[in-house]
Amino acid sequence: MKPDVRTEHDLLGAQSIPAGAYWGVHTARAVENFQVSGITLAAHRPLIAALGAVKQAAVRANRELGVLDAERSEAIDRACQEVIEGRLDDEFVVDVVQGGAGTSTNMNANEVIANRALELLGSPLGSYDRLHPNDHVNRGQSTNDVYPTAVKLALVTSLDGLSAAVGALADAFGAKAVEFADVPKIGRTQLQDAVPMTVGQEFGAWRSTLAEELARMADARKLLCEVNLGATAIGTGITSAPGYPQAVIRHLRAITGVPVTTATDLVEATSDTGSFLNLSGVLKRTAVKVSKICNDLRLLCSGPQAGLGELRLPARQAGSSLMPGKVNPVIPEMVNQVAFTVIGTDVTITIAAEAGQLQLNAFEPIICHGLLQSIGWMRRAFDALRTHCVDGIEVNREHLRAVTARNAGIVTALIPLLGYRRASEVVSAVLDGRGDVRELALATGSIAVEELDRLLGYEADLDPLPPH
C-alpha cells in the first residue's frame, strides 16, 4: 500500500504532507498559521494564473541565460502552463490573509510547480534533490518581486473585465436615454421640484457619468504595468543572473500579452504601493457613482401608489413575507451593498499602504485580496444591474405627463418673458390652488397665447451621447 503521507523538512523540522499533495512543507506551515478568512488563494483565479505566468517567464529567462538545464526547465515550464490554465487551482490552499508579505503564496506556487514538474519527470513528489522549489523554480527570484508582479498582472486581467461591465452598463443607460427621450418630467434639486427635463436626459446623465470611469480605469491599468520583477529582495537584484531583468520582462510580455515594463528604480518600486492606492481610489469612485444611481432608481420607483412612481423596475422576487403583492428594488439594493464594501475596502487598502516600512510593505496580501474582491464583486453586480434591472426599466408615461403639466416648476421656462417676480407670483398661485400654470400666466397679460403654449410644451432636446 502507498503511504498516506510523506515527510518534508524545513528549518523548523519535519512536517507530514498528504502523499498526493503537490504543495509541501512551507505551504503546510502557512495553512496551520493562517486560518482566518476561510478564503484560499484558489478563490482568485487571475492571481494563480499570474503566478504561473511569472514563474514561466522566470524559467524561460533562466534557461536562456544558461542558469537552468533543459530537462528541469522544460518540466517546470510545463507545470507553469498547467497553473496558468487552472489545472492545479485546488493545490493553492493558503488563506488569502497571511503574514510574510506574500511569501506563503510564493512558496505555495513554488512547491506546486516543483512537485508537478517532478511528476512529469517521473520522480516521486518531494524528491527535491532532483528539482527544488527554491533552487530551481524560484531561481533568481524573491517573493518581494514575484508577488507584487503577479498581483499587478492579476489586477490588469480583472480590470479588463470590470471595464467591459462598466461600458456595457453605460450603454444600457444610453439605450434607455434614447427610448425615453420624449418623456417629460420635473427635475429635482434637494428633493424639491426644480425645472422641466426629460427622462431621457436623466438616463443620459447616468450613461455619461459611468462612461467617464473607463478612462480612469485605463489610466490605472497603465500604472499597474510597471513592475519590479528582477528586483529580488529589496530592488538590488541580488542572486539573479546578469541580463535576467531584461530577459524575464521580455518573456513575461510574450506569455501574457500585457505590456509590462521594468520600473526605473527597483528599490523604490519594491516598497511602493502607489499603483494599488490609485486603483483602489478608482474602484471607490466608480462604486460610489453606481451606488448613487441606484439610490436614484430606488427613489424614482418608490410607491408604486404612495411614492414617486415614475419608473417601473423589473419585478425580480416577492418583497415581503407579510405584505401581499409587495415588490422591492432588490437589485439596486444589492449593488448599494457592494459599493459599501468597496468603500470600506478602500479604507483598509489605504491603511495597509501607509503601514509599509523601509524597503518592503508586508501587507500586500490584504491589498491584493481587497482589490481582487472589489473588482470581482463590482463586475458581477454591474452585470446583474444591467441585465436584471436597467434593460427592463419602464416609464410611467401617463403619470409623468400629468405631473409635469400641472407642476409649478415649468414656470421657470417663462422667466425670460414674465420676469422673476411675476413668475414667482404665478408659482405661488399655482401652489395655493388658484389655477393652473397656463391660465395664471395668461392672466399676467405679459405673454401671448402662442408663445405660452410653445414654452409650456417644452420637451428638452436630448444631447447626442458621445462614444465611450
Short mmCIF file of C-alpha atoms in Angstrom, two decimals:
data_model
loop_
_atom_site.label_atom_id
_atom_site.label_comp_id
_atom_site.label_asym_id
_atom_site.label_seq_id
_atom_site.Cartn_x
_atom_site.Cartn_y
_atom_site.Cartn_z
CA MET A 1 0.00 0.00 0.00
CA LYS A 2 1.11 3.55 -0.74
CA PRO A 3 1.64 5.71 2.34
CA ASP A 4 -0.98 8.35 3.13
CA VAL A 5 1.67 10.94 3.92
CA ARG A 6 5.20 11.91 3.01
CA THR A 7 7.64 13.74 5.25
CA GLU A 8 9.29 17.01 4.27
CA HIS A 9 11.71 19.17 6.21
CA ASP A 10 12.38 22.87 6.65
CA LEU A 11 14.41 24.92 9.12
CA LEU A 12 11.77 24.24 11.79
CA GLY A 13 11.91 20.47 11.43
CA ALA A 14 9.86 17.67 9.89
CA GLN A 15 6.29 18.00 8.65
CA SER A 16 3.84 15.41 7.39
CA ILE A 17 2.32 16.20 3.98
CA PRO A 18 -0.56 14.35 2.29
CA ALA A 19 1.16 11.95 -0.08
CA GLY A 20 -0.66 13.17 -3.16
CA ALA A 21 -0.43 16.90 -2.47
CA TYR A 22 1.67 18.99 -4.82
CA TRP A 23 2.24 21.56 -2.09
CA GLY A 24 4.88 20.96 0.54
CA VAL A 25 6.22 21.88 3.95
CA HIS A 26 6.17 25.67 3.60
CA THR A 27 2.58 25.62 2.43
CA ALA A 28 1.65 23.26 5.27
CA ARG A 29 3.08 25.69 7.82
CA ALA A 30 1.10 28.53 6.28
CA VAL A 31 -2.13 26.51 6.34
CA GLU A 32 -1.60 25.94 10.06
CA ASN A 33 -0.72 29.56 10.78
CA PHE A 34 -3.31 31.43 8.74
CA GLN A 35 -6.77 30.06 9.40
CA VAL A 36 -8.53 33.40 9.18
CA SER A 37 -10.91 34.15 6.33
CA GLY A 38 -11.61 30.65 5.10
CA ILE A 39 -10.91 32.01 1.61
CA THR A 40 -7.95 30.36 -0.07
CA LEU A 41 -5.80 31.59 -2.93
CA ALA A 42 -7.87 29.35 -5.20
CA ALA A 43 -10.67 31.93 -4.95
CA HIS A 44 -8.56 34.32 -7.05
CA ARG A 45 -8.10 32.58 -10.39
CA PRO A 46 -6.41 35.61 -12.02
CA LEU A 47 -3.77 35.64 -9.28
CA ILE A 48 -2.95 31.95 -9.70
CA ALA A 49 -2.71 32.35 -13.47
CA ALA A 50 -0.45 35.36 -12.97
CA LEU A 51 1.82 33.40 -10.62
CA GLY A 52 2.11 30.71 -13.24
CA ALA A 53 2.99 33.28 -15.88
CA VAL A 54 5.66 34.93 -13.72
CA LYS A 55 7.25 31.57 -12.90
CA GLN A 56 7.12 30.54 -16.55
CA ALA A 57 8.80 33.77 -17.62
CA ALA A 58 11.46 33.22 -14.96
CA VAL A 59 12.30 29.68 -16.01
CA ARG A 60 12.50 30.69 -19.66
CA ALA A 61 14.81 33.58 -18.82
CA ASN A 62 17.00 31.37 -16.63
CA ARG A 63 17.25 28.73 -19.34
CA GLU A 64 18.09 31.38 -21.93
CA LEU A 65 20.87 32.71 -19.68
CA GLY A 66 22.27 29.21 -19.05
CA VAL A 67 21.30 29.18 -15.38
CA LEU A 68 18.95 26.16 -15.63
CA ASP A 69 19.40 22.99 -17.67
CA ALA A 70 16.98 21.97 -20.39
CA GLU A 71 15.45 18.95 -18.60
CA ARG A 72 14.45 20.82 -15.45
CA SER A 73 13.42 23.90 -17.41
CA GLU A 74 11.09 22.00 -19.69
CA ALA A 75 9.40 20.23 -16.77
CA ILE A 76 8.99 23.48 -14.82
CA ASP A 77 7.69 25.26 -17.92
CA ARG A 78 5.05 22.56 -18.49
CA ALA A 79 3.96 22.71 -14.84
CA CYS A 80 3.70 26.51 -15.05
CA GLN A 81 1.48 26.20 -18.09
CA GLU A 82 -0.86 23.93 -16.13
CA VAL A 83 -1.01 26.57 -13.39
CA ILE A 84 -1.84 29.23 -15.97
CA GLU A 85 -4.60 27.05 -17.40
CA GLY A 86 -6.18 26.42 -13.99
CA ARG A 87 -5.46 22.70 -13.81
CA LEU A 88 -3.83 22.97 -10.38
CA ASP A 89 -6.01 25.57 -8.67
CA ASP A 90 -7.09 23.19 -5.89
CA GLU A 91 -3.46 22.97 -4.75
CA PHE A 92 -3.37 26.65 -3.78
CA VAL A 93 -4.60 26.19 -0.25
CA VAL A 94 -3.15 29.09 1.76
CA ASP A 95 -5.54 31.65 3.25
CA VAL A 96 -5.63 34.99 1.42
CA VAL A 97 -5.00 36.77 4.74
CA GLN A 98 -1.44 35.92 5.65
CA GLY A 99 1.69 37.36 7.18
CA GLY A 100 5.02 37.37 5.41
CA ALA A 101 4.35 39.85 2.58
CA GLY A 102 3.13 37.06 0.30
CA THR A 103 5.92 34.57 0.99
CA SER A 104 3.41 31.81 1.69
CA THR A 105 1.72 32.48 -1.64
CA ASN A 106 5.03 32.39 -3.50
CA MET A 107 6.10 29.19 -1.75
CA ASN A 108 2.74 27.58 -2.42
CA ALA A 109 3.35 28.26 -6.12
CA ASN A 110 6.99 27.10 -5.97
CA GLU A 111 6.07 23.81 -4.30
CA VAL A 112 3.12 23.06 -6.56
CA ILE A 113 5.17 23.74 -9.68
CA ALA A 114 8.19 21.79 -8.39
CA ASN A 115 6.19 18.72 -7.46
CA ARG A 116 4.20 18.69 -10.66
CA ALA A 117 7.46 19.06 -12.58
CA LEU A 118 8.92 16.14 -10.63
CA GLU A 119 5.90 14.07 -11.53
CA LEU A 120 6.37 14.96 -15.19
CA LEU A 121 9.99 13.81 -14.88
CA GLY A 122 8.84 10.50 -13.37
CA SER A 123 10.19 11.26 -9.90
CA PRO A 124 8.30 10.96 -6.58
CA LEU A 125 6.70 14.03 -5.07
CA GLY A 126 9.00 15.69 -2.59
CA SER A 127 12.24 14.40 -4.17
CA TYR A 128 13.74 17.86 -4.13
CA ASP A 129 17.30 16.66 -4.63
CA ARG A 130 16.38 16.39 -8.32
CA LEU A 131 14.28 19.55 -8.67
CA HIS A 132 13.89 22.00 -5.82
CA PRO A 133 11.13 24.62 -5.20
CA ASN A 134 13.66 27.29 -4.19
CA ASP A 135 16.82 26.41 -6.11
CA HIS A 136 15.11 25.82 -9.44
CA VAL A 137 11.51 27.09 -9.57
CA ASN A 138 12.36 30.25 -7.59
CA ARG A 139 15.79 30.76 -9.19
CA GLY A 140 16.79 34.42 -9.40
CA GLN A 141 13.60 35.49 -7.66
CA SER A 142 12.21 36.68 -4.34
CA THR A 143 8.68 36.88 -3.03
CA ASN A 144 9.25 40.62 -3.00
CA ASP A 145 9.38 40.89 -6.78
CA VAL A 146 7.36 37.81 -7.79
CA TYR A 147 4.34 38.51 -5.63
CA PRO A 148 3.67 42.19 -6.47
CA THR A 149 4.28 41.48 -10.15
CA ALA A 150 1.75 38.65 -10.08
CA VAL A 151 -0.72 40.82 -8.19
CA LYS A 152 -0.43 43.57 -10.79
CA LEU A 153 -0.92 41.11 -13.64
CA ALA A 154 -3.98 39.68 -11.90
CA LEU A 155 -5.40 43.16 -11.42
CA VAL A 156 -4.82 44.11 -15.06
CA THR A 157 -6.66 40.99 -16.22
CA SER A 158 -9.51 41.53 -13.77
CA LEU A 159 -9.75 45.23 -14.58
CA ASP A 160 -10.35 44.43 -18.24
CA GLY A 161 -13.47 42.52 -17.23
CA LEU A 162 -14.68 45.30 -14.97
CA SER A 163 -14.16 47.91 -17.69
CA ALA A 164 -16.28 45.80 -20.03
CA ALA A 165 -19.03 45.60 -17.40
CA VAL A 166 -18.98 49.36 -16.80
CA GLY A 167 -19.06 50.04 -20.53
CA ALA A 168 -21.99 47.69 -21.02
CA LEU A 169 -23.89 49.28 -18.13
CA ALA A 170 -23.25 52.75 -19.54
CA ASP A 171 -24.55 51.59 -22.92
CA ALA A 172 -27.68 50.18 -21.28
CA PHE A 173 -28.42 53.57 -19.72
CA GLY A 174 -27.68 55.18 -23.08
CA ALA A 175 -30.22 52.95 -24.81
CA LYS A 176 -32.86 53.93 -22.25
CA ALA A 177 -31.93 57.59 -22.76
CA VAL A 178 -32.88 57.27 -26.42
CA GLU A 179 -36.00 55.25 -25.63
CA PHE A 180 -37.28 57.84 -23.14
CA ALA A 181 -36.07 60.95 -24.96
CA ASP A 182 -39.60 62.32 -25.45
CA VAL A 183 -40.94 61.71 -21.93
CA PRO A 184 -41.16 64.97 -19.93
CA LYS A 185 -40.61 65.10 -16.20
CA ILE A 186 -39.64 67.55 -13.49
CA GLY A 187 -36.04 67.55 -12.38
CA ARG A 188 -35.37 67.88 -8.68
CA THR A 189 -32.71 69.51 -6.55
CA GLN A 190 -32.55 68.83 -2.81
CA LEU A 191 -35.61 66.58 -3.32
CA GLN A 192 -37.67 69.63 -4.30
CA ASP A 193 -39.21 70.31 -7.70
CA ALA A 194 -36.82 72.24 -9.92
CA VAL A 195 -37.25 72.61 -13.69
CA PRO A 196 -38.51 70.51 -16.59
CA MET A 197 -36.34 67.92 -18.27
CA THR A 198 -36.88 64.57 -19.94
CA VAL A 199 -36.47 61.07 -18.59
CA GLY A 200 -34.05 60.57 -21.48
CA GLN A 201 -31.81 63.32 -20.18
CA GLU A 202 -31.79 61.74 -16.74
CA PHE A 203 -30.72 58.36 -18.13
CA GLY A 204 -28.26 60.05 -20.45
CA ALA A 205 -26.55 61.69 -17.49
CA TRP A 206 -26.17 58.30 -15.83
CA ARG A 207 -24.66 56.97 -19.02
CA SER A 208 -22.17 59.83 -19.21
CA THR A 209 -21.05 59.62 -15.60
CA LEU A 210 -20.25 55.92 -15.99
CA ALA A 211 -18.52 56.35 -19.36
CA GLU A 212 -16.11 58.77 -17.65
CA GLU A 213 -14.85 55.93 -15.48
CA LEU A 214 -13.48 53.97 -18.42
CA ALA A 215 -10.67 56.49 -18.91
CA ARG A 216 -9.81 56.38 -15.20
CA MET A 217 -9.59 52.58 -15.34
CA ALA A 218 -7.36 52.76 -18.40
CA ASP A 219 -5.04 55.12 -16.54
CA ALA A 220 -4.94 52.77 -13.54
CA ARG A 221 -4.15 49.86 -15.85
CA LYS A 222 -1.12 51.68 -17.27
CA LEU A 223 0.31 52.25 -13.79
CA LEU A 224 -0.08 48.57 -12.96
CA CYS A 225 2.02 47.59 -15.96
CA GLU A 226 5.19 48.94 -14.33
CA VAL A 227 6.60 46.04 -12.27
CA ASN A 228 9.67 45.25 -10.19
CA LEU A 229 10.34 41.74 -11.48
CA GLY A 230 14.09 41.19 -11.35
CA ALA A 231 14.46 43.28 -8.22
CA THR A 232 14.59 40.18 -5.97
CA ALA A 233 14.59 41.01 -2.25
CA ILE A 234 14.78 44.79 -1.99
CA GLY A 235 15.50 46.01 -5.51
CA THR A 236 19.22 45.31 -5.85
CA GLY A 237 18.74 42.19 -7.99
CA ILE A 238 20.84 40.03 -5.69
CA THR A 239 21.07 36.30 -6.77
CA SER A 240 19.77 36.97 -10.29
CA ALA A 241 21.99 36.38 -13.34
CA PRO A 242 23.29 39.27 -15.43
CA GLY A 243 20.69 40.19 -18.01
CA TYR A 244 17.91 38.47 -16.08
CA PRO A 245 15.63 41.53 -15.52
CA GLN A 246 15.54 42.33 -19.23
CA ALA A 247 15.04 38.69 -20.25
CA VAL A 248 12.29 37.91 -17.74
CA ILE A 249 10.26 41.00 -18.66
CA ARG A 250 10.54 40.15 -22.36
CA HIS A 251 9.28 36.62 -21.72
CA LEU A 252 6.51 37.85 -19.42
CA ARG A 253 5.21 40.20 -22.11
CA ALA A 254 5.20 37.36 -24.61
CA ILE A 255 3.41 34.97 -22.25
CA THR A 256 0.70 37.35 -21.04
CA GLY A 257 0.28 39.90 -23.81
CA VAL A 258 0.39 42.58 -21.11
CA PRO A 259 2.79 45.47 -21.90
CA VAL A 260 4.72 45.20 -18.65
CA THR A 261 7.83 47.31 -18.21
CA THR A 262 10.61 47.32 -15.62
CA ALA A 263 10.38 50.10 -13.08
CA THR A 264 13.14 52.69 -13.40
CA ASP A 265 14.03 52.47 -9.70
CA LEU A 266 13.65 48.89 -8.47
CA VAL A 267 14.37 49.75 -4.85
CA GLU A 268 11.57 52.31 -4.87
CA ALA A 269 9.24 50.02 -6.80
CA THR A 270 9.70 47.15 -4.34
CA SER A 271 8.34 49.16 -1.43
CA ASP A 272 5.88 51.40 -3.33
CA THR A 273 2.15 50.63 -3.37
CA GLY A 274 1.07 53.76 -5.24
CA SER A 275 -0.48 51.92 -8.18
CA PHE A 276 -2.60 49.87 -5.76
CA LEU A 277 -3.75 53.01 -3.96
CA ASN A 278 -4.62 54.65 -7.24
CA LEU A 279 -6.64 51.68 -8.42
CA SER A 280 -8.47 51.46 -5.11
CA GLY A 281 -9.47 55.11 -5.46
CA VAL A 282 -10.76 54.49 -8.98
CA LEU A 283 -12.79 51.50 -7.80
CA LYS A 284 -14.26 53.52 -4.95
CA ARG A 285 -15.14 56.40 -7.26
CA THR A 286 -16.89 54.08 -9.71
CA ALA A 287 -18.71 52.21 -6.96
CA VAL A 288 -19.92 55.46 -5.39
CA LYS A 289 -21.24 56.69 -8.73
CA VAL A 290 -23.15 53.49 -9.43
CA SER A 291 -24.48 53.42 -5.87
CA LYS A 292 -25.78 56.97 -6.26
CA ILE A 293 -27.56 55.93 -9.45
CA CYS A 294 -29.10 53.01 -7.57
CA ASN A 295 -30.31 55.42 -4.90
CA ASP A 296 -31.99 57.44 -7.65
CA LEU A 297 -33.58 54.35 -9.17
CA ARG A 298 -34.98 53.26 -5.81
CA LEU A 299 -36.40 56.71 -5.19
CA LEU A 300 -37.89 57.12 -8.67
CA CYS A 301 -39.62 53.73 -8.48
CA SER A 302 -40.89 54.29 -4.94
CA GLY A 303 -44.53 53.55 -4.33
CA PRO A 304 -45.92 52.40 -6.60
CA GLN A 305 -49.00 54.27 -5.34
CA ALA A 306 -47.79 56.41 -2.45
CA GLY A 307 -44.33 57.28 -3.78
CA LEU A 308 -42.87 58.98 -6.83
CA GLY A 309 -43.79 56.06 -9.08
CA GLU A 310 -42.05 57.48 -12.15
CA LEU A 311 -40.15 54.33 -13.08
CA ARG A 312 -41.11 50.69 -13.03
CA LEU A 313 -38.19 48.38 -12.29
CA PRO A 314 -38.46 44.73 -13.32
CA ALA A 315 -40.06 42.62 -10.59
CA ARG A 316 -37.47 40.07 -9.50
CA GLN A 317 -39.00 38.43 -6.43
CA ALA A 318 -41.66 38.75 -3.76
CA GLY A 319 -40.79 41.56 -1.38
CA SER A 320 -42.43 40.56 1.87
CA SER A 321 -43.34 37.55 3.95
CA LEU A 322 -46.28 39.55 5.32
CA MET A 323 -47.49 42.11 2.79
CA PRO A 324 -49.04 40.52 -0.30
CA GLY A 325 -48.00 41.90 -3.67
CA LYS A 326 -45.09 43.93 -2.35
CA VAL A 327 -42.06 44.02 -4.68
CA ASN A 328 -38.76 45.59 -3.63
CA PRO A 329 -35.92 47.07 -5.74
CA VAL A 330 -33.63 44.22 -4.70
CA ILE A 331 -31.07 44.56 -7.48
CA PRO A 332 -30.21 48.21 -6.74
CA GLU A 333 -30.16 47.33 -3.03
CA MET A 334 -27.64 44.58 -3.72
CA VAL A 335 -25.46 46.95 -5.74
CA ASN A 336 -25.58 49.52 -2.92
CA GLN A 337 -24.18 46.93 -0.51
CA VAL A 338 -21.38 46.01 -2.90
CA ALA A 339 -20.49 49.70 -3.08
CA PHE A 340 -20.46 49.97 0.71
CA THR A 341 -17.99 47.07 0.82
CA VAL A 342 -15.75 48.61 -1.84
CA ILE A 343 -15.68 51.90 0.08
CA GLY A 344 -14.70 50.08 3.28
CA THR A 345 -12.07 48.06 1.44
CA ASP A 346 -10.53 51.28 0.15
CA VAL A 347 -10.00 52.33 3.77
CA THR A 348 -8.30 49.00 4.51
CA ILE A 349 -6.03 49.34 1.48
CA THR A 350 -5.13 52.90 2.41
CA ILE A 351 -4.11 51.86 5.94
CA ALA A 352 -2.18 48.85 4.63
CA ALA A 353 -0.29 51.01 2.13
CA GLU A 354 0.60 53.57 4.81
CA ALA A 355 1.81 50.86 7.19
CA GLY A 356 4.65 49.72 4.93
CA GLN A 357 8.12 50.07 6.42
CA LEU A 358 11.53 50.69 4.88
CA GLN A 359 12.20 48.52 1.78
CA LEU A 360 9.01 46.43 1.77
CA ASN A 361 5.31 46.55 2.50
CA ALA A 362 4.35 43.45 4.48
CA PHE A 363 0.65 44.00 3.97
CA GLU A 364 0.29 43.46 0.26
CA PRO A 365 -1.74 40.25 0.75
CA ILE A 366 -4.71 42.18 2.15
CA ILE A 367 -4.27 44.81 -0.56
CA CYS A 368 -4.31 42.08 -3.18
CA HIS A 369 -7.33 40.32 -1.76
CA GLY A 370 -9.24 43.55 -1.26
CA LEU A 371 -8.66 44.80 -4.80
CA LEU A 372 -9.43 41.49 -6.48
CA GLN A 373 -12.55 41.02 -4.37
CA SER A 374 -13.77 44.54 -5.11
CA ILE A 375 -13.22 44.14 -8.85
CA GLY A 376 -14.96 40.76 -8.92
CA TRP A 377 -17.93 41.92 -6.85
CA MET A 378 -18.33 45.10 -8.87
CA ARG A 379 -18.18 43.29 -12.20
CA ARG A 380 -20.81 40.75 -11.21
CA ALA A 381 -23.01 43.36 -9.52
CA PHE A 382 -22.89 45.72 -12.50
CA ASP A 383 -23.73 42.90 -14.89
CA ALA A 384 -26.70 41.99 -12.70
CA LEU A 385 -27.82 45.62 -12.52
CA ARG A 386 -27.78 45.83 -16.29
CA THR A 387 -29.44 42.52 -17.15
CA HIS A 388 -31.86 42.23 -14.20
CA CYS A 389 -32.82 45.88 -13.86
CA VAL A 390 -31.79 48.57 -16.34
CA ASP A 391 -32.61 46.65 -19.52
CA GLY A 392 -36.17 46.11 -18.31
CA ILE A 393 -36.97 49.55 -16.84
CA GLU A 394 -40.25 51.07 -17.94
CA VAL A 395 -41.56 54.61 -17.52
CA ASN A 396 -44.98 55.58 -16.14
CA ARG A 397 -45.58 57.90 -19.08
CA GLU A 398 -49.14 58.95 -18.29
CA HIS A 399 -48.31 59.78 -14.70
CA LEU A 400 -45.27 61.81 -15.69
CA ARG A 401 -47.09 63.82 -18.36
CA ALA A 402 -49.87 64.65 -15.93
CA VAL A 403 -47.48 65.63 -13.13
CA THR A 404 -45.34 67.74 -15.45
CA ALA A 405 -48.29 69.60 -16.96
CA ARG A 406 -49.53 70.86 -13.59
CA ASN A 407 -46.16 71.33 -11.91
CA ALA A 408 -45.17 74.82 -10.88
CA GLY A 409 -41.61 74.04 -11.87
CA ILE A 410 -42.41 74.65 -15.53
CA VAL A 411 -42.94 78.33 -14.74
CA THR A 412 -39.14 78.68 -14.79
CA ALA A 413 -39.36 78.42 -18.58
CA LEU A 414 -41.46 81.63 -18.55
CA ILE A 415 -38.93 83.80 -16.67
CA PRO A 416 -37.48 85.38 -19.83
CA LEU A 417 -40.96 86.80 -20.63
CA LEU A 418 -42.55 87.24 -17.21
CA GLY A 419 -39.52 88.19 -15.14
CA TYR A 420 -38.56 86.54 -11.88
CA ARG A 421 -41.06 88.48 -9.68
CA ARG A 422 -44.15 87.73 -11.79
CA ALA A 423 -43.03 84.14 -12.34
CA SER A 424 -42.77 83.74 -8.54
CA GLU A 425 -46.29 85.10 -8.16
CA VAL A 426 -47.59 82.57 -10.68
CA VAL A 427 -45.85 79.76 -8.81
CA SER A 428 -47.36 80.85 -5.50
CA ALA A 429 -50.81 81.00 -7.06
CA VAL A 430 -50.44 77.53 -8.57
CA LEU A 431 -49.29 76.07 -5.25
CA ASP A 432 -52.22 77.78 -3.49
CA GLY A 433 -54.61 76.06 -5.91
CA ARG A 434 -55.84 79.31 -7.53
CA GLY A 435 -55.47 77.94 -11.04
CA ASP A 436 -53.15 76.14 -13.42
CA VAL A 437 -49.94 77.49 -14.89
CA ARG A 438 -51.43 78.35 -18.29
CA GLU A 439 -54.36 80.41 -17.11
CA LEU A 440 -52.39 82.21 -14.41
CA ALA A 441 -49.58 83.06 -16.80
CA LEU A 442 -52.05 84.42 -19.36
CA ALA A 443 -53.70 86.48 -16.65
CA THR A 444 -50.48 88.46 -16.22
CA GLY A 445 -51.02 89.94 -19.68
CA SER A 446 -47.30 89.67 -20.36
CA ILE A 447 -47.28 86.76 -22.76
CA ALA A 448 -49.11 85.77 -25.94
CA VAL A 449 -51.09 82.55 -26.12
CA GLU A 450 -48.96 81.13 -28.94
CA GLU A 451 -45.69 81.84 -27.14
CA LEU A 452 -47.05 80.45 -23.88
CA ASP A 453 -48.18 77.21 -25.47
CA ARG A 454 -44.82 76.84 -27.16
CA LEU A 455 -42.97 77.26 -23.87
CA LEU A 456 -45.29 75.04 -21.87
CA GLY A 457 -44.96 72.31 -24.47
CA TYR A 458 -41.27 72.25 -23.58
CA GLU A 459 -39.53 68.99 -24.16
CA ALA A 460 -35.79 69.38 -23.87
CA ASP A 461 -33.75 68.01 -26.70
CA LEU A 462 -31.59 65.03 -25.81
CA ASP A 463 -27.99 65.88 -26.37
CA PRO A 464 -26.14 63.39 -28.56
CA LEU A 465 -24.35 60.80 -26.50
CA PRO A 466 -20.59 60.84 -27.04
CA PRO A 467 -18.93 57.49 -27.72
CA HIS A 468 -17.05 55.95 -24.83
#
